[in-house]
Coordinates of C-alpha atoms and ligand atoms in Angstrom, one line a residue:
X1 CA 6.1 1.2 1.2
X2 CA 7.9 3.8 3.0
X3 CA 5.3 3.9 5.7
X4 CA 4.2 2.4 9.2
X5 CA 1.4 0.2 9.4
X6 CA -0.9 0.1 12.4
X7 CA -3.8 -2.5 13.4
X8 CA -5.9 -2.2 16.1
X9 CA -8.3 -4.8 17.1
X10 CA -11.1 -3.6 19.4
X11 CA -12.2 -5.7 22.4
X12 CA -11.9 -9.2 23.1
X13 CA -11.5 -11.2 19.7
X14 CA -13.1 -14.4 19.6
X15 CA -10.3 -17.0 19.7
X16 CA -8.2 -15.2 22.3
X17 CA -5.0 -13.2 22.2
X18 CA -3.4 -15.9 20.2
X19 CA -5.6 -15.8 17.3
X20 CA -5.5 -12.2 17.2
X21 CA -2.1 -11.8 17.2
X22 CA -1.9 -14.4 14.5
X23 CA -4.6 -12.6 12.4
X24 CA -2.6 -9.6 12.8
X25 CA 0.9 -11.4 11.9
X26 CA -1.2 -12.5 8.5
X27 CA -2.5 -9.2 7.6
X28 CA 1.1 -7.6 8.2
X29 CA 2.5 -10.2 5.7
X30 CA 0.2 -9.0 3.1
X31 CA 1.9 -5.6 3.2
X32 CA 5.3 -7.3 2.8
X33 CA 4.1 -9.7 0.3
X34 CA 2.4 -6.7 -1.7
X35 CA 6.0 -4.7 -1.1
X36 CA 8.2 -7.6 -2.4
X37 CA 5.8 -7.8 -5.6
X38 CA 5.2 -4.4 -6.6
X39 CA 8.2 -2.2 -5.4
X40 CA 9.7 -0.2 -7.9
X41 CA 13.2 0.2 -6.1
X42 CA 14.0 -3.5 -5.6
X43 CA 15.6 -4.8 -8.6
X44 CA 14.4 -8.4 -7.8
X45 CA 10.6 -7.2 -7.2
X46 CA 8.6 -9.1 -9.6
X47 CA 7.3 -5.6 -11.1
X48 CA 11.1 -5.0 -11.9
X49 CA 11.6 -7.9 -13.6
X50 CA 8.9 -7.4 -15.9
X51 CA 9.9 -3.9 -16.6
X52 CA 13.3 -5.8 -17.8
X53 CA 11.5 -8.0 -20.3
X54 CA 10.3 -5.6 -23.0
X55 CA 8.2 -7.3 -25.6
X56 CA 7.6 -10.8 -24.0
X57 CA 4.5 -11.8 -22.5
X58 CA 5.3 -12.4 -18.8
X59 CA 3.4 -14.6 -16.8
X60 CA 2.0 -12.5 -13.7
X61 CA 1.5 -13.5 -10.1
X62 CA -2.1 -12.9 -9.1
X63 CA -1.1 -9.7 -6.8
X64 CA 1.0 -8.1 -9.6
X65 CA -1.8 -8.9 -12.2
X66 CA -4.5 -7.6 -10.1
X67 CA -2.6 -4.4 -9.2
X68 CA -1.5 -3.9 -12.9
X69 CA -4.9 -4.5 -14.3
X70 CA -6.8 -2.2 -11.9
X71 CA -4.2 0.4 -12.7
X72 CA -4.5 0.0 -16.5
X73 CA -8.5 0.4 -16.0
X74 CA -8.2 3.9 -14.1
X75 CA -6.0 4.7 -16.6
X76 CA -8.3 4.1 -19.2
X77 CA -11.3 5.9 -17.2
X78 CA -9.1 8.9 -16.9
X79 CA -7.7 9.0 -20.2
X80 CA -4.3 8.9 -19.2
X81 CA -4.3 11.6 -16.4
X82 CA -3.7 8.5 -14.1
X83 CA -1.2 6.3 -15.7
X84 CA 1.1 3.7 -14.2
X85 CA 4.0 4.2 -16.8
X86 CA 4.8 7.2 -14.6
X87 CA 8.1 5.4 -13.4
X88 CA 10.4 6.7 -15.5
X89 CA 8.9 10.4 -14.8
X90 CA 9.2 9.8 -11.2
X91 CA 13.0 8.4 -11.6
X92 CA 13.9 11.5 -13.2
X93 CA 12.5 13.5 -10.3
X94 CA 14.9 11.8 -7.9
X95 CA 12.1 9.3 -6.7
X96 CA 14.6 6.6 -7.8
X97 CA 15.9 5.2 -4.9
X98 CA 13.0 5.0 -2.3
X99 CA 9.7 6.5 -1.4
X100 CA 11.4 9.4 -0.4
X101 CA 13.9 11.3 -2.3
X102 CA 16.3 11.6 0.6
X103 CA 19.3 10.1 -1.1
X104 CA 18.7 10.4 -4.9
X105 CA 20.8 8.8 -7.2
X106 CA 21.5 11.4 -10.2
X107 CA 21.4 12.4 -13.0
X108 CA 17.8 12.9 -13.2
X109 CA 17.3 12.3 -16.9
X110 CA 14.4 10.5 -18.4
X111 CA 15.0 8.0 -21.3
X112 CA 13.3 9.0 -24.6
X113 CA 11.6 5.9 -24.8
X114 CA 10.1 5.7 -21.7
X115 CA 9.1 9.2 -22.0
X116 CA 6.9 8.2 -25.1
X117 CA 5.3 5.0 -23.6
X118 CA 1.8 5.4 -22.1
X119 CA -0.3 3.0 -20.3
X120 CA -1.5 1.7 -24.0
X121 CA 1.9 0.3 -24.1
X122 CA 0.7 -2.3 -21.6
X123 CA -1.0 -5.6 -22.6
X124 CA -2.8 -7.5 -20.3
X125 CA -3.9 -11.2 -21.4
X126 CA -6.6 -12.1 -18.9
X127 CA -6.9 -15.7 -20.1
X128 CA -3.2 -16.5 -19.8
X129 CA -2.5 -13.9 -16.9
X130 CA 0.2 -12.7 -18.5
X131 CA 1.5 -9.1 -19.0
X132 CA 3.6 -7.6 -21.7
X133 CA 5.3 -4.4 -22.2
X134 CA 5.4 -3.1 -25.8
X135 CA 7.9 -0.5 -25.2
X136 CA 10.4 0.0 -22.7
X137 CA 8.9 1.9 -19.5
X138 CA 9.0 2.0 -16.1
X139 CA 5.7 0.7 -14.2
X140 CA 4.7 2.3 -11.0
X141 CA 2.0 1.0 -9.1
X142 CA 2.7 3.5 -6.0
X143 CA -0.9 4.8 -6.4
X144 CA -2.5 1.4 -5.7
X145 CA -0.3 -1.1 -4.0
X146 CA -0.9 0.3 -0.8
X147 CA -4.6 -0.1 -1.1
X148 CA -4.5 -3.4 -2.2
X149 CA -2.3 -4.3 0.8
X150 CA -4.6 -3.0 2.8
X151 CA -7.8 -4.7 1.5
X152 CA -6.0 -8.0 1.9
X153 CA -5.1 -7.4 5.4
X154 CA -8.7 -6.6 6.2
X155 CA -9.9 -9.7 4.9
X156 CA -7.6 -11.5 7.4
X157 CA -9.2 -9.1 10.2
X158 CA -12.9 -9.6 9.0
X159 CA -14.0 -12.1 11.6
X160 CA -13.1 -9.6 14.4
X161 CA -15.7 -7.2 13.1
X162 CA -14.2 -3.9 14.8
X163 CA -10.8 -3.3 13.7
X164 CA -8.8 -0.5 11.9
X165 CA -5.9 -0.9 9.9
X166 CA -3.9 2.4 9.1
X167 CA -0.9 2.6 6.8
X168 CA 0.3 6.1 6.9
X169 CA -2.9 7.7 6.4
X170 CA -4.4 5.3 4.2
X171 CA -7.0 3.3 6.1
X172 CA -9.8 0.5 6.1
X173 CA -12.1 0.5 9.2
X174 CA -13.8 -2.4 10.0
X175 CA -17.1 -2.1 12.4
X176 CA -17.1 0.5 15.2
X177 CA -14.4 1.7 17.8
X178 CA -14.2 1.1 21.3
X179 CA -16.9 3.4 22.0
X180 CA -19.6 1.4 19.6
X181 CA -19.4 4.4 17.0
X182 CA -18.2 4.4 13.4
X183 CA -14.7 5.2 13.2
X184 CA -14.3 9.2 13.3
X185 CA -11.4 9.8 10.7
X186 CA -9.5 13.2 10.7
X187 CA -8.5 14.6 7.4
X188 CA -5.0 16.6 7.5
X189 CA -4.7 20.1 6.6
X190 CA -2.8 20.2 3.7
X191 CA -1.0 23.6 4.6
X192 CA -1.0 23.2 8.6
X193 CA 1.1 20.4 9.6
X194 CA -0.2 18.8 12.5
X195 CA -4.0 20.0 12.0
X196 CA -7.0 18.3 11.0
X197 CA -9.4 20.1 8.1
X198 CA -12.5 18.2 8.9
X199 CA -13.5 14.4 10.0
X200 CA -15.7 11.8 8.4
X201 CA -17.2 9.0 9.8
X202 CA -16.5 5.5 8.6
X203 CA -17.7 2.1 9.1
X204 CA -16.6 -1.0 7.0
X205 CA -14.9 0.7 4.5
X206 CA -11.8 2.5 3.4
X207 CA -10.4 6.1 3.3
X208 CA -7.5 7.0 1.5
X209 CA -5.8 10.5 1.1
X210 CA -3.4 11.8 -1.6
X211 CA -1.7 15.0 -0.8
X212 CA 0.8 17.3 -2.4
X213 CA 2.7 17.8 0.9
X214 CA 3.6 14.1 1.4
X215 CA 6.7 13.5 -0.6
X216 CA 8.3 16.5 -2.3
X217 CA 10.7 15.6 -5.5
X218 CA 14.6 16.2 -5.2
X219 CA 14.7 19.5 -6.7
X220 CA 12.1 22.1 -5.1
X221 CA 10.9 23.1 -9.0
X222 CA 9.5 19.5 -9.4
X223 CA 7.2 19.7 -6.9
X224 CA 5.8 16.5 -5.4
X225 CA 5.4 13.0 -6.3
X226 CA 2.0 13.1 -8.3
X227 CA 2.8 13.7 -11.8
X228 CA 0.3 15.0 -14.5
X229 CA 1.9 13.1 -17.7
X230 CA -0.2 15.4 -20.0
X231 CA 1.7 18.4 -18.6
X232 CA 4.8 16.6 -17.4
X233 CA 4.8 18.4 -14.2
X234 CA 3.4 18.0 -10.6
X235 CA -0.1 17.9 -10.4
X236 CA -1.3 21.3 -9.2
X237 CA -5.0 21.5 -9.3
X238 CA -5.5 19.6 -5.9
X239 CA -3.8 20.0 -2.5
X240 CA -5.5 16.8 -1.1
X241 CA -8.0 14.3 -2.3
X242 CA -9.7 11.9 0.4
X243 CA -11.8 9.3 -1.0
X244 CA -14.2 6.9 0.8
X245 CA -14.9 3.4 -0.8
X246 CA -15.6 -0.1 0.2
X247 CA -12.3 -1.2 -1.3
X248 CA -9.0 0.3 -0.2
X249 CA -7.2 -0.3 -3.6
X250 CA -10.3 1.6 -5.3
X251 CA -10.2 4.6 -2.7
X252 CA -6.3 4.8 -3.0
X253 CA -6.5 4.6 -6.7
X254 CA -9.1 7.0 -7.4
X255 CA -7.6 9.6 -4.9
X256 CA -4.4 9.7 -6.9
X257 CA -6.4 9.7 -10.1
X258 CA -8.6 12.6 -8.6
X259 CA -5.8 14.6 -7.8
X260 CA -4.3 14.8 -11.3
X261 CA -7.6 15.5 -12.8
X262 CA -8.2 18.0 -10.4
X263 CA -11.4 19.5 -8.5
X264 CA -14.1 19.6 -11.1
X265 CA -13.4 16.4 -13.3
X266 CA -12.2 14.7 -10.0
X267 CA -15.3 14.7 -8.4
X268 CA -17.1 13.4 -11.5
X269 CA -14.9 10.4 -11.6
X270 CA -15.6 9.7 -7.9
X271 CA -19.5 10.2 -8.5
X272 CA -19.1 7.8 -11.6
X273 CA -17.7 5.4 -9.2
X274 CA -20.0 5.7 -6.5
X275 CA -17.4 6.6 -4.3
X276 CA -17.4 9.5 -1.6
X277 CA -14.5 12.1 -1.6
X278 CA -13.3 15.6 -0.8
X279 CA -11.0 17.7 -2.8
X280 CA -9.3 20.7 -1.2
X281 CA -7.4 22.9 -3.4
X282 CA -4.5 25.0 -3.2
X283 CA -6.5 27.9 -2.6
X284 CA -8.1 25.7 0.4
X285 CA -11.4 25.6 -1.9
X286 CA -13.5 22.2 -0.6
X287 CA -15.2 20.2 -3.2
X288 CA -17.0 17.0 -2.6
X289 CA -19.3 14.5 -3.7
X290 CA -23.0 15.0 -3.2
X291 CA -22.9 12.8 -0.3
X292 CA -20.5 14.9 1.7
X293 CA -21.8 18.2 1.3
X294 CA -23.6 18.5 4.3
X295 CA -20.5 18.9 6.8
X296 CA -20.5 21.8 9.2
Ligands
ADP1 P1 1.1 7.7 -1.0 O1 -0.5 7.5 -0.1 O2 2.1 6.9 -1.0 O3 1.3 9.3 -0.8 P2 -0.9 8.5 -3.2 O4 -1.8 7.3 -3.2 O5 -1.1 9.7 -3.1 O6 0.4 7.8 -2.5 O7 -0.1 8.1 -4.9 C1 1.2 8.8 -4.9 C2 1.9 7.8 -6.1 O8 1.5 7.5 -7.2 C3 3.3 8.5 -6.3 O9 4.1 8.4 -5.3 C4 3.6 7.3 -7.7 O10 4.0 6.2 -7.1 C5 2.2 7.3 -8.1 N1 2.0 8.3 -9.3 C6 2.1 9.6 -9.3 N2 1.8 10.2 -10.3 C7 0.7 9.3 -10.8 C8 0.0 9.5 -12.1 N3 -0.1 10.5 -12.8 N4 -0.9 8.3 -12.4 C9 -0.4 7.1 -11.7 N5 0.5 6.8 -10.8 C10 1.0 8.1 -10.4
MG2 MG1 -3.2 6.6 -4.6

């Protein structure tokens, strides 16, 4: 996922170090499994094999099925502001070899077919657990896959009560920290690298942030990695969105969706889903859900 995963278990674990290390190993294994299933850059991933079979009902693994179904639900909910068929648009901006654009493989052109495709061109058969692409398109689960992996990893660690999973700034916090207090999580300042803009306290929940500073496109004029397909450009109404929710997949997906929607509609989306969140605009204005207004 182009990120470093850190897991911390607080205190002495029941079952001792052996049990703890085995659970951490299983937790990390979920990142590998979600990655090998949902990776858009690996021609052998299940996601890419699905993308190659246009017009066929393709049986999907539970992991891929869940990730796609959730992404399509967020797309529906945001009327396509969030859209997991954003893959072709990402490829045309140089996100075609890796999560970053370090060595993009040009030329950056988007296929005409993929340009017209939307999430409505993906069919989900709940009973048969199949997915069907009605048009040539490139699915991208970058907005939700990390959250899904974090949730699965967290399940492996639940018996330890107090733990933290950090996947490149997207987190799940179990219980309390070593001082017996809720985890205190710093939100990065979107314009001042290395600085925090505020902190939030979390216990038994996820915190995910989408920022425009994270992954720049290959060409400066293309902006960054979160795209508003309604304008065809990078989403510009937010600089960073932080979402708190019981599930990391929900927090991750809603953060990306709220980023595209911008502060007003973004906060409304979070409120509708009972999630907490903070949106910082490029002008460094702060918008938040009702629950997060009483910060200093
Ligand atoms: P990260 O934490 O990896 O920076 P985010 O959760 O902020 O990721 O989501 C950004 C990712 O979401 C992009 O890298 C891309 O894979 C995907 N994406 C970009 N634009 C959209 C969009 N409009 N709808 C759905 N997914 C998107
Ligand atoms: Mg996201």
